[in-house]
Structures are given as C-alpha cells and as structure tokens.
PDB file of N, CA, C and O in Angstrom:
ATOM      1  N   UNK A   4      85.685 132.079  84.354  1.00 41.00           N
ATOM      2  CA  UNK A   4      86.994 131.232  84.061  1.00 41.00           C
ATOM      3  C   UNK A   4      86.332 129.836  84.177  1.00 41.00           C
ATOM      4  O   UNK A   4      85.624 129.570  85.589  1.00 41.00           O
ATOM      5  N   UNK A   5      86.720 129.158  83.515  1.00 47.00           N
ATOM      6  CA  UNK A   5      86.538 127.625  83.161  1.00 47.00           C
ATOM      7  C   UNK A   5      87.447 127.133  83.932  1.00 47.00           C
ATOM      8  O   UNK A   5      88.871 127.360  84.864  1.00 47.00           O
ATOM      9  N   UNK A   6      87.238 125.551  84.900  1.00 50.00           N
ATOM     10  CA  UNK A   6      87.605 124.598  85.566  1.00 50.00           C
ATOM     11  C   UNK A   6      89.299 124.435  84.324  1.00 50.00           C
ATOM     12  O   UNK A   6      88.701 124.128  83.470  1.00 50.00           O
ATOM     13  N   UNK A   7      90.621 124.212  85.421  1.00 54.00           N
ATOM     14  CA  UNK A   7      91.246 122.933  84.516  1.00 54.00           C
ATOM     15  C   UNK A   7      91.270 122.003  83.744  1.00 54.00           C
ATOM     16  O   UNK A   7      90.356 121.552  84.840  1.00 54.00           O
ATOM     17  N   UNK A   8      92.055 121.337  83.057  1.00 55.00           N
ATOM     18  CA  UNK A   8      91.566 119.250  82.767  1.00 55.00           C
ATOM     19  C   UNK A   8      92.246 119.077  84.109  1.00 55.00           C
ATOM     20  O   UNK A   8      93.128 119.352  84.869  1.00 55.00           O
ATOM     21  N   UNK A   9      91.344 117.821  84.401  1.00 50.00           N
ATOM     22  CA  UNK A   9      91.157 117.425  85.535  1.00 50.00           C
ATOM     23  C   UNK A   9      90.990 118.000  86.978  1.00 50.00           C
ATOM     24  O   UNK A   9      91.348 117.464  87.999  1.00 50.00           O
ATOM     25  N   UNK A  10      90.531 119.733  87.228  1.00 51.00           N
ATOM     26  CA  UNK A  10      90.379 119.850  88.117  1.00 51.00           C
ATOM     27  C   UNK A  10      88.715 119.745  88.119  1.00 51.00           C
ATOM     28  O   UNK A  10      88.205 119.768  87.299  1.00 51.00           O
ATOM     29  N   UNK A  11      87.876 119.228  89.321  1.00 53.00           N
ATOM     30  CA  UNK A  11      86.836 120.104  89.777  1.00 53.00           C
ATOM     31  C   UNK A  11      86.220 121.121  89.466  1.00 53.00           C
ATOM     32  O   UNK A  11      87.390 122.792  88.953  1.00 53.00           O
ATOM     33  N   UNK A  12      85.425 121.579  89.428  1.00 50.00           N
ATOM     34  CA  UNK A  12      84.837 122.938  89.083  1.00 50.00           C
ATOM     35  C   UNK A  12      85.081 123.991  90.401  1.00 50.00           C
ATOM     36  O   UNK A  12      85.319 125.036  90.355  1.00 50.00           O
ATOM     37  N   UNK A  13      85.036 123.397  91.446  1.00 49.00           N
ATOM     38  CA  UNK A  13      85.643 124.229  92.457  1.00 49.00           C
ATOM     39  C   UNK A  13      87.442 124.903  92.426  1.00 49.00           C
ATOM     40  O   UNK A  13      87.678 125.176  93.321  1.00 49.00           O
ATOM     41  N   UNK A  14      87.708 124.452  91.654  1.00 54.00           N
ATOM     42  CA  UNK A  14      89.164 124.287  91.482  1.00 54.00           C
ATOM     43  C   UNK A  14      90.350 123.486  92.115  1.00 54.00           C
ATOM     44  O   UNK A  14      91.305 122.962  92.152  1.00 54.00           O
ATOM     45  N   UNK A  15      89.748 121.835  93.173  1.00 55.00           N
ATOM     46  CA  UNK A  15      90.193 121.238  93.315  1.00 55.00           C
ATOM     47  C   UNK A  15      89.845 119.984  92.205  1.00 55.00           C
ATOM     48  O   UNK A  15      89.759 119.937  91.464  1.00 55.00           O
ATOM     49  N   UNK A  16      90.771 118.799  92.592  1.00 64.00           N
ATOM     50  CA  UNK A  16      90.839 118.036  91.972  1.00 64.00           C
ATOM     51  C   UNK A  16      89.953 116.766  92.408  1.00 64.00           C
ATOM     52  O   UNK A  16      89.686 116.135  93.597  1.00 64.00           O
ATOM     53  N   UNK A  17      88.675 116.073  91.562  1.00 89.00           N
ATOM     54  CA  UNK A  17      88.078 115.991  91.267  1.00 89.00           C
ATOM     55  C   UNK A  17      88.446 113.986  91.996  1.00 89.00           C
ATOM     56  O   UNK A  17      89.130 114.197  90.609  1.00 89.00           O
ATOM     57  N   UNK A  18      87.768 113.160  92.006  1.00 90.00           N
ATOM     58  CA  UNK A  18      88.375 111.419  91.526  1.00 90.00           C
ATOM     59  C   UNK A  18      88.693 111.426  90.250  1.00 90.00           C
ATOM     60  O   UNK A  18      89.183 110.472  89.174  1.00 90.00           O
ATOM     61  N   UNK A  19      87.199 111.810  89.962  1.00 90.00           N
ATOM     62  CA  UNK A  19      86.615 111.568  88.713  1.00 90.00           C
ATOM     63  C   UNK A  19      87.839 111.956  87.931  1.00 90.00           C
ATOM     64  O   UNK A  19      88.255 111.642  86.157  1.00 90.00           O
ATOM     65  N   UNK A  20      88.599 113.596  88.310  1.00 90.00           N
ATOM     66  CA  UNK A  20      89.681 113.998  87.132  1.00 90.00           C
ATOM     67  C   UNK A  20      90.494 113.640  86.901  1.00 90.00           C
ATOM     68  O   UNK A  20      91.247 112.881  86.270  1.00 90.00           O
ATOM     69  N   UNK A  21      91.012 112.413  88.393  1.00 93.00           N
ATOM     70  CA  UNK A  21      92.283 112.137  88.613  1.00 93.00           C
ATOM     71  C   UNK A  21      92.523 110.041  88.001  1.00 93.00           C
ATOM     72  O   UNK A  21      92.985 110.447  87.440  1.00 93.00           O
ATOM     73  N   UNK A  22      91.196 110.373  88.019  1.00 93.00           N
ATOM     74  CA  UNK A  22      90.981 108.722  87.439  1.00 93.00           C
ATOM     75  C   UNK A  22      91.302 108.730  85.919  1.00 93.00           C
ATOM     76  O   UNK A  22      91.813 108.212  84.958  1.00 93.00           O
ATOM     77  N   UNK A  23      90.505 110.324  85.287  1.00 93.00           N
ATOM     78  CA  UNK A  23      91.221 110.626  83.537  1.00 93.00           C
ATOM     79  C   UNK A  23      92.148 110.936  83.325  1.00 93.00           C
ATOM     80  O   UNK A  23      92.139 110.115  82.141  1.00 93.00           O
ATOM     81  N   UNK A  24      92.583 111.241  84.163  1.00 95.00           N
ATOM     82  CA  UNK A  24      94.289 111.692  83.788  1.00 95.00           C
ATOM     83  C   UNK A  24      94.961 110.242  83.786  1.00 95.00           C
ATOM     84  O   UNK A  24      95.847 110.400  82.598  1.00 95.00           O
ATOM     85  N   UNK A  25      94.552 109.604  84.911  1.00 95.00           N
ATOM     86  CA  UNK A  25      94.964 108.313  84.542  1.00 95.00           C
ATOM     87  C   UNK A  25      95.365 107.744  83.116  1.00 95.00           C
ATOM     88  O   UNK A  25      96.051 106.911  82.962  1.00 95.00           O
ATOM     89  N   UNK A  26      93.795 107.733  83.211  1.00 95.00           N
ATOM     90  CA  UNK A  26      93.523 106.626  82.306  1.00 95.00           C
ATOM     91  C   UNK A  26      94.637 107.322  80.984  1.00 95.00           C
ATOM     92  O   UNK A  26      95.310 106.745  79.655  1.00 95.00           O
ATOM     93  N   UNK A  27      94.380 108.694  80.659  1.00 95.00           N
ATOM     94  CA  UNK A  27      94.639 108.935  79.394  1.00 95.00           C
ATOM     95  C   UNK A  27      96.573 109.636  79.307  1.00 95.00           C
ATOM     96  O   UNK A  27      97.284 108.887  77.844  1.00 95.00           O
ATOM     97  N   UNK A  28      96.760 109.185  80.443  1.00 97.00           N
ATOM     98  CA  UNK A  28      98.502 108.915  80.298  1.00 97.00           C
ATOM     99  C   UNK A  28      98.770 107.270  80.737  1.00 97.00           C
ATOM    100  O   UNK A  28     100.422 107.149  81.001  1.00 97.00           O
ATOM    101  N   UNK A  29      97.393 106.261  80.604  1.00 97.00           N
ATOM    102  CA  UNK A  29      98.429 105.354  81.110  1.00 97.00           C
ATOM    103  C   UNK A  29      98.732 104.750  82.336  1.00 97.00           C
ATOM    104  O   UNK A  29      99.854 104.418  82.307  1.00 97.00           O
ATOM    105  N   UNK A  30      98.627 105.692  83.140  1.00 97.00           N
ATOM    106  CA  UNK A  30      99.027 105.531  85.047  1.00 97.00           C
ATOM    107  C   UNK A  30      97.922 104.356  85.329  1.00 97.00           C
ATOM    108  O   UNK A  30      97.158 104.548  85.588  1.00 97.00           O
ATOM    109  N   UNK A  31      98.693 103.401  86.000  1.00 96.00           N
ATOM    110  CA  UNK A  31      98.128 102.569  86.753  1.00 96.00           C
ATOM    111  C   UNK A  31      98.593 102.684  88.505  1.00 96.00           C
ATOM    112  O   UNK A  31      99.211 102.847  88.925  1.00 96.00           O
ATOM    113  N   UNK A  32      97.377 102.598  89.494  1.00 93.00           N
ATOM    114  CA  UNK A  32      97.733 102.349  90.568  1.00 93.00           C
ATOM    115  C   UNK A  32      97.058 100.640  91.572  1.00 93.00           C
ATOM    116  O   UNK A  32      96.537  99.937  90.601  1.00 93.00           O
ATOM    117  N   UNK A  33      98.431 100.871  92.307  1.00 94.00           N
ATOM    118  CA  UNK A  33      98.363  99.154  92.737  1.00 94.00           C
ATOM    119  C   UNK A  33      98.782  99.455  94.075  1.00 94.00           C
ATOM    120  O   UNK A  33      99.750 100.146  94.846  1.00 94.00           O
ATOM    121  N   UNK A  34      98.198  98.247  94.867  1.00 95.00           N
ATOM    122  CA  UNK A  34      98.177  98.499  96.181  1.00 95.00           C
ATOM    123  C   UNK A  34      99.385  98.272  96.618  1.00 95.00           C
ATOM    124  O   UNK A  34     100.532  97.491  95.793  1.00 95.00           O
ATOM    125  N   UNK A  35      99.821  98.782  97.736  1.00 96.00           N
ATOM    126  CA  UNK A  35     101.352  98.904  98.264  1.00 96.00           C
ATOM    127  C   UNK A  35     101.481  98.501  99.884  1.00 96.00           C
ATOM    128  O   UNK A  35     100.397  98.789 100.626  1.00 96.00           O
ATOM    129  N   UNK A  36     101.852  97.752 100.417  1.00 97.00           N
ATOM    130  CA  UNK A  36     102.354  97.418 101.520  1.00 97.00           C
ATOM    131  C   UNK A  36     103.454  98.580 102.722  1.00 97.00           C
ATOM    132  O   UNK A  36     104.208  98.992 101.356  1.00 97.00           O
ATOM    133  N   UNK A  37     103.100  98.890 103.572  1.00 98.00           N
ATOM    134  CA  UNK A  37     103.671  99.454 104.547  1.00 98.00           C
ATOM    135  C   UNK A  37     104.363  99.444 105.460  1.00 98.00           C
ATOM    136  O   UNK A  37     103.346  98.590 106.362  1.00 98.00           O
ATOM    137  N   UNK A  38     105.357  99.240 106.246  1.00 98.00           N
ATOM    138  CA  UNK A  38     105.312  99.138 107.043  1.00 98.00           C
ATOM    139  C   UNK A  38     105.980  99.646 108.219  1.00 98.00           C
ATOM    140  O   UNK A  38     106.693 100.304 107.927  1.00 98.00           O
ATOM    141  N   UNK A  39     104.961  99.321 109.216  1.00 98.00           N
ATOM    142  CA  UNK A  39     105.548 100.832 110.100  1.00 98.00           C
ATOM    143  C   UNK A  39     106.338 100.395 111.876  1.00 98.00           C
ATOM    144  O   UNK A  39     106.177  98.571 112.219  1.00 98.00           O
ATOM    145  N   UNK A  40     106.861 100.652 111.960  1.00 98.00           N
ATOM    146  CA  UNK A  40     107.725 100.705 113.175  1.00 98.00           C
ATOM    147  C   UNK A  40     108.377 101.999 113.736  1.00 98.00           C
ATOM    148  O   UNK A  40     109.189 102.354 113.409  1.00 98.00           O
ATOM    149  N   UNK A  41     107.963 101.466 115.144  1.00 97.00           N
ATOM    150  CA  UNK A  41     108.260 102.798 116.087  1.00 97.00           C
ATOM    151  C   UNK A  41     108.061 104.266 114.987  1.00 97.00           C
ATOM    152  O   UNK A  41     106.189 104.253 114.792  1.00 97.00           O
ATOM    153  N   UNK A  42     108.316 105.348 114.875  1.00 97.00           N
ATOM    154  CA  UNK A  42     107.552 106.345 114.271  1.00 97.00           C
ATOM    155  C   UNK A  42     107.908 106.310 112.772  1.00 97.00           C
ATOM    156  O   UNK A  42     107.976 107.446 111.901  1.00 97.00           O
ATOM    157  N   UNK A  43     108.388 105.180 112.314  1.00 98.00           N
ATOM    158  CA  UNK A  43     109.067 105.289 110.830  1.00 98.00           C
ATOM    159  C   UNK A  43     107.880 104.392 109.892  1.00 98.00           C
ATOM    160  O   UNK A  43     107.088 103.396 110.500  1.00 98.00           O
ATOM    161  N   UNK A  44     107.953 104.981 109.036  1.00 98.00           N
ATOM    162  CA  UNK A  44     107.534 103.772 107.815  1.00 98.00           C
ATOM    163  C   UNK A  44     108.101 103.165 106.455  1.00 98.00           C
ATOM    164  O   UNK A  44     109.369 104.009 106.269  1.00 98.00           O
ATOM    165  N   UNK A  45     108.413 101.721 106.177  1.00 98.00           N
ATOM    166  CA  UNK A  45     109.285 101.124 105.591  1.00 98.00           C
ATOM    167  C   UNK A  45     108.369 100.551 104.358  1.00 98.00           C
ATOM    168  O   UNK A  45     106.930  99.965 104.554  1.00 98.00           O
ATOM    169  N   UNK A  46     108.978 100.390 103.022  1.00 97.00           N
ATOM    170  CA  UNK A  46     108.566 100.163 101.619  1.00 97.00           C
ATOM    171  C   UNK A  46     108.654  98.693 101.897  1.00 97.00           C
ATOM    172  O   UNK A  46     108.129  98.073 101.164  1.00 97.00           O
ATOM    173  N   UNK A  47     109.796  97.969 102.576  1.00 97.00           N
ATOM    174  CA  UNK A  47     110.311  96.698 102.393  1.00 97.00           C
ATOM    175  C   UNK A  47     110.625  96.404 103.880  1.00 97.00           C
ATOM    176  O   UNK A  47     110.596  97.347 104.522  1.00 97.00           O
ATOM    177  N   UNK A  48     110.391  95.489 104.137  1.00 98.00           N
ATOM    178  CA  UNK A  48     109.474  94.555 106.156  1.00 98.00           C
ATOM    179  C   UNK A  48     111.637  94.306 106.178  1.00 98.00           C
ATOM    180  O   UNK A  48     111.723  94.584 107.202  1.00 98.00           O
ATOM    181  N   UNK A  49     111.961  93.792 105.444  1.00 98.00           N
ATOM    182  CA  UNK A  49     113.397  93.633 105.368  1.00 98.00           C
ATOM    183  C   UNK A  49     113.744  95.091 105.950  1.00 98.00           C
ATOM    184  O   UNK A  49     114.418  94.461 106.370  1.00 98.00           O
ATOM    185  N   UNK A  50     113.819  96.280 105.628  1.00 98.00           N
ATOM    186  CA  UNK A  50     114.388  97.149 106.124  1.00 98.00           C
ATOM    187  C   UNK A  50     113.819  97.537 107.608  1.00 98.00           C
ATOM    188  O   UNK A  50     114.683  97.822 108.256  1.00 98.00           O
ATOM    189  N   UNK A  51     112.304  97.255 107.768  1.00 98.00           N
ATOM    190  CA  UNK A  51     111.896  97.420 109.788  1.00 98.00           C
ATOM    191  C   UNK A  51     112.573  96.335 110.192  1.00 98.00           C
ATOM    192  O   UNK A  51     112.918  97.221 111.345  1.00 98.00           O
ATOM    193  N   UNK A  52     113.067  95.412 109.763  1.00 98.00           N
ATOM    194  CA  UNK A  52     113.515  94.675 110.718  1.00 98.00           C
ATOM    195  C   UNK A  52     114.841  94.731 110.636  1.00 98.00           C
ATOM    196  O   UNK A  52     115.115  94.489 112.103  1.00 98.00           O
ATOM    197  N   UNK A  53     115.273  95.057 110.051  1.00 98.00           N
ATOM    198  CA  UNK A  53     116.603  95.462 110.260  1.00 98.00           C
ATOM    199  C   UNK A  53     117.224  96.520 111.593  1.00 98.00           C
ATOM    200  O   UNK A  53     117.185  96.178 112.322  1.00 98.00           O
ATOM    201  N   UNK A  54     116.450  97.024 111.199  1.00 98.00           N
ATOM    202  CA  UNK A  54     116.593  98.633 112.137  1.00 98.00           C
ATOM    203  C   UNK A  54     115.691  97.724 113.097  1.00 98.00           C
ATOM    204  O   UNK A  54     116.150  98.387 114.695  1.00 98.00           O
ATOM    205  N   UNK A  55     115.117  97.117 113.632  1.00 98.00           N
ATOM    206  CA  UNK A  55     114.136  96.779 114.490  1.00 98.00           C
ATOM    207  C   UNK A  55     115.297  96.021 115.205  1.00 98.00           C
ATOM    208  O   UNK A  55     115.853  95.835 116.724  1.00 98.00           O
ATOM    209  N   UNK A  56     116.213  95.208 114.370  1.00 97.00           N
ATOM    210  CA  UNK A  56     117.289  94.469 114.910  1.00 97.00           C
ATOM    211  C   UNK A  56     118.600  95.087 115.898  1.00 97.00           C
ATOM    212  O   UNK A  56     118.708  95.245 116.922  1.00 97.00           O
ATOM    213  N   UNK A  57     118.322  96.428 114.855  1.00 97.00           N
ATOM    214  CA  UNK A  57     119.427  97.112 115.423  1.00 97.00           C
ATOM    215  C   UNK A  57     119.350  98.314 116.568  1.00 97.00           C
ATOM    216  O   UNK A  57     119.875  98.067 117.505  1.00 97.00           O
ATOM    217  N   UNK A  58     117.988  98.366 116.860  1.00 96.00           N
ATOM    218  CA  UNK A  58     117.299  98.964 118.007  1.00 96.00           C
ATOM    219  C   UNK A  58     117.616  97.724 119.232  1.00 96.00           C
ATOM    220  O   UNK A  58     117.650  98.266 120.327  1.00 96.00           O
ATOM    221  N   UNK A  59     117.401  96.459 119.053  1.00 96.00           N
ATOM    222  CA  UNK A  59     117.798  95.217 120.372  1.00 96.00           C
ATOM    223  C   UNK A  59     118.949  95.452 120.220  1.00 96.00           C
ATOM    224  O   UNK A  59     118.642  95.227 121.477  1.00 96.00           O
ATOM    225  N   UNK A  60     120.148  95.296 119.203  1.00 93.00           N
ATOM    226  CA  UNK A  60     121.255  95.225 119.651  1.00 93.00           C
ATOM    227  C   UNK A  60     121.891  96.107 120.737  1.00 93.00           C
ATOM    228  O   UNK A  60     122.891  96.532 121.636  1.00 93.00           O
ATOM    229  N   UNK A  61     121.418  97.812 120.095  1.00 88.00           N
ATOM    230  CA  UNK A  61     121.722  98.810 120.829  1.00 88.00           C
ATOM    231  C   UNK A  61     121.444  98.719 122.710  1.00 88.00           C
ATOM    232  O   UNK A  61     121.611  98.863 123.867  1.00 88.00           O
ATOM    233  N   UNK A  62     119.587  98.109 122.670  1.00 81.00           N
ATOM    234  CA  UNK A  62     119.410  97.992 123.837  1.00 81.00           C
ATOM    235  C   UNK A  62     120.047  96.872 124.964  1.00 81.00           C
ATOM    236  O   UNK A  62     119.978  97.191 125.894  1.00 81.00           O
ATOM    237  N   UNK A  63     120.232  96.186 124.003  1.00 82.00           N
ATOM    238  CA  UNK A  63     120.990  94.245 124.432  1.00 82.00           C
ATOM    239  C   UNK A  63     121.918  95.344 125.444  1.00 82.00           C
ATOM    240  O   UNK A  63     122.743  94.819 126.367  1.00 82.00           O
ATOM    241  N   UNK A  64     122.823  95.893 124.719  1.00 82.00           N
ATOM    242  CA  UNK A  64     124.380  96.794 124.918  1.00 82.00           C
ATOM    243  C   UNK A  64     124.089  97.895 126.005  1.00 82.00           C
ATOM    244  O   UNK A  64     125.268  97.852 126.826  1.00 82.00           O
ATOM    245  N   UNK A  65     122.963  98.353 125.992  1.00 77.00           N
ATOM    246  CA  UNK A  65     123.334  98.770 127.145  1.00 77.00           C
ATOM    247  C   UNK A  65     122.554  98.209 128.866  1.00 77.00           C
ATOM    248  O   UNK A  65     122.876  98.854 129.714  1.00 77.00           O
ATOM    249  N   UNK A  66     122.601  97.156 128.864  1.00 67.00           N
ATOM    250  CA  UNK A  66     122.072  96.233 129.943  1.00 67.00           C
ATOM    251  C   UNK A  66     123.594  95.822 130.677  1.00 67.00           C
ATOM    252  O   UNK A  66     124.338  95.615 129.721  1.00 67.00           O
TER     253      UNK A  66
END
C-alpha cells in the first residue's frame, strides 16, 4: 500500500506534502495577528478592545 497524495509514507502529512498541495491548488499562507484577551482569541483588535471595555464597564457597575 502506498501513501496517498500529499501524505508522508507513515500515513501522516509531512510539510513537503502540504507545501506541494498548496502550490498545486494555488493556496497561499499569510501571517495573521491574533489578539488574546483573557481566555479568548480575536482576529480583530477592535473586537478584543470592545470586549475589554464591556468588562471594564461591568466591573465599574458593581462598585
């Protein structure tokens, strides 16, 4: 039995196989910023800030 397309001989996907498939299908990788606030991750800084502000307002309301 041979490895499938894009798979390493051990059945996993090696980085070379992944890179080859990306080239074959015209897929590109771009770096992306991820913003962490508490236990959450946000793709947009504005969303993280908005949540932090909501939390701050809630904390102030309890005082």
